[in-house]
Amino acid sequence: MKTIYETYSQEETERLGRQMGESAKAGDVYTLIGDLGVGKTVFTKGIAAGLGITEPVNSPTFTIVQVYEDGRIPFYHFDVYRIGDIEEMEEIGYEDYFYGEGLSIIEWANLIEELLPGCRKDILIEKDLEKGFDYRKITITDIEG
């Protein structure tokens, strides 16, 4: 199933993320795909808020994964943009996160496609400057593996 949302501000983008966080279940995996600066981290901050996480959420660009445990379920935030080799994912034990007791969000997930679980939500965030600087088209596809 594919659902398309349109947001016109960072607040709306974050609110949509919050709604997804509120309905997330342990073991869910969300992939985030979109160009630099498209709003992946804004969306992720909303998801964290929906999970009840109060600490600041930043993209884990240099650490690959950031773990937050103060929400209703653990939150595993991946940024695989700088990953050089799939073996780096194996070294951090990605399977324990993807198939664990929390929600995994993976920014730039297209770079590790062969490792992704069959069941997940793929989230594509796109800009369209003709519709405004803060406009985002967010396509959420349920993948049933």
CSV table of C-alpha atoms in Angstrom, one decimal, residues 24-130:
chain,number,residue,atom,x,y,z
A,24,ALA,CA,4.9,2.5,15.8
A,25,LYS,CA,5.4,-0.9,17.3
A,26,ALA,CA,8.4,-2.8,18.6
A,27,GLY,CA,10.2,-4.4,15.7
A,28,ASP,CA,9.1,-1.8,13.1
A,29,VAL,CA,11.6,-0.6,10.5
A,30,TYR,CA,11.2,2.7,8.6
A,31,THR,CA,13.5,3.6,5.8
A,32,LEU,CA,14.0,7.3,4.9
A,33,ILE,CA,15.1,8.2,1.5
A,34,GLY,CA,15.6,11.7,0.1
A,35,ASP,CA,18.2,14.3,-1.0
A,36,LEU,CA,20.3,16.2,1.5
A,37,GLY,CA,18.3,18.9,3.2
A,38,VAL,CA,14.9,17.5,2.3
A,39,GLY,CA,13.8,17.0,5.9
A,40,LYS,CA,14.7,13.5,6.9
A,41,THR,CA,15.9,14.6,10.3
A,42,VAL,CA,12.9,16.9,10.9
A,43,PHE,CA,10.6,13.9,10.1
A,44,THR,CA,12.7,11.7,12.5
A,45,LYS,CA,12.4,14.3,15.3
A,46,GLY,CA,8.7,14.0,14.9
A,47,ILE,CA,8.8,10.2,15.1
A,48,ALA,CA,10.9,10.5,18.3
A,49,ALA,CA,8.4,12.9,19.8
A,50,GLY,CA,5.6,10.5,19.0
A,51,LEU,CA,7.5,7.8,20.9
A,52,GLY,CA,7.8,10.1,23.9
A,53,ILE,CA,11.5,10.8,23.6
A,54,THR,CA,12.4,14.1,25.1
A,55,GLU,CA,16.2,14.3,24.5
A,56,PRO,CA,17.5,16.1,21.4
A,57,VAL,CA,17.5,14.0,18.3
A,58,ASN,CA,20.3,14.6,15.7
A,59,SER,CA,21.4,12.7,12.7
A,60,PRO,CA,24.0,10.1,13.7
A,61,THR,CA,26.2,11.0,10.7
A,62,PHE,CA,29.5,9.8,12.1
A,63,THR,CA,28.4,7.1,14.5
A,64,ILE,CA,26.0,5.2,12.1
A,65,VAL,CA,23.5,4.5,14.9
A,66,GLN,CA,22.2,6.5,17.8
A,67,VAL,CA,20.1,4.7,20.5
A,68,TYR,CA,17.3,6.5,22.5
A,69,GLU,CA,15.8,4.5,25.3
A,70,ASP,CA,13.6,7.0,27.2
A,71,GLY,CA,10.5,6.6,25.0
A,72,ARG,CA,7.7,4.0,25.2
A,73,ILE,CA,9.9,1.7,23.1
A,74,PRO,CA,13.6,1.9,22.2
A,75,PHE,CA,14.4,4.1,19.1
A,76,TYR,CA,17.3,3.2,16.9
A,77,HIS,CA,18.3,6.0,14.5
A,78,PHE,CA,20.6,5.0,11.7
A,79,ASP,CA,22.4,7.3,9.2
A,80,VAL,CA,24.2,5.1,6.7
A,81,TYR,CA,25.2,7.9,4.3
A,82,ARG,CA,28.9,7.5,5.1
A,83,ILE,CA,29.0,3.7,5.3
A,84,GLY,CA,31.9,2.4,3.3
A,85,ASP,CA,31.1,-1.2,3.4
A,86,ILE,CA,28.2,-3.5,4.3
A,87,GLU,CA,30.6,-5.1,6.8
A,88,GLU,CA,30.4,-2.0,8.9
A,89,MET,CA,26.7,-2.7,9.5
A,90,GLU,CA,27.6,-6.2,10.6
A,91,GLU,CA,30.2,-4.9,13.0
A,92,ILE,CA,27.6,-2.8,14.8
A,93,GLY,CA,25.2,-5.7,15.0
A,94,TYR,CA,22.5,-4.2,12.8
A,95,GLU,CA,20.3,-7.3,13.1
A,96,ASP,CA,19.9,-6.8,16.8
A,97,TYR,CA,18.4,-3.4,16.1
A,98,PHE,CA,16.3,-4.3,13.0
A,99,TYR,CA,14.8,-7.3,14.6
A,100,GLY,CA,14.9,-6.1,18.2
A,101,GLU,CA,12.4,-4.6,20.6
A,102,GLY,CA,12.3,-1.0,19.3
A,103,LEU,CA,11.7,1.1,16.2
A,104,SER,CA,14.5,1.4,13.6
A,105,ILE,CA,14.8,4.4,11.4
A,106,ILE,CA,17.3,4.2,8.6
A,107,GLU,CA,18.3,7.3,6.7
A,108,TRP,CA,19.8,6.7,3.2
A,109,ALA,CA,18.5,3.1,3.4
A,110,ASN,CA,18.9,2.7,-0.3
A,111,LEU,CA,22.7,2.3,0.3
A,112,ILE,CA,22.2,-0.9,2.3
A,113,GLU,CA,19.1,-2.3,0.5
A,114,GLU,CA,20.4,-5.9,0.6
A,115,LEU,CA,20.3,-5.8,4.4
A,116,LEU,CA,16.8,-4.4,4.8
A,117,PRO,CA,14.0,-6.6,6.3
A,118,GLY,CA,11.3,-7.7,3.9
A,119,CYS,CA,8.6,-6.0,6.1
A,120,ARG,CA,9.1,-2.3,6.5
A,121,LYS,CA,7.8,1.1,5.7
A,122,ASP,CA,9.7,2.9,2.9
A,123,ILE,CA,9.4,6.7,3.3
A,124,LEU,CA,10.5,8.9,0.4
A,125,ILE,CA,10.7,12.7,1.0
A,126,GLU,CA,10.8,15.0,-2.0
A,127,LYS,CA,10.9,18.8,-2.5
A,128,ASP,CA,9.1,20.7,-5.2
A,129,LEU,CA,10.2,24.3,-5.2
A,130,GLU,CA,7.4,25.3,-7.5
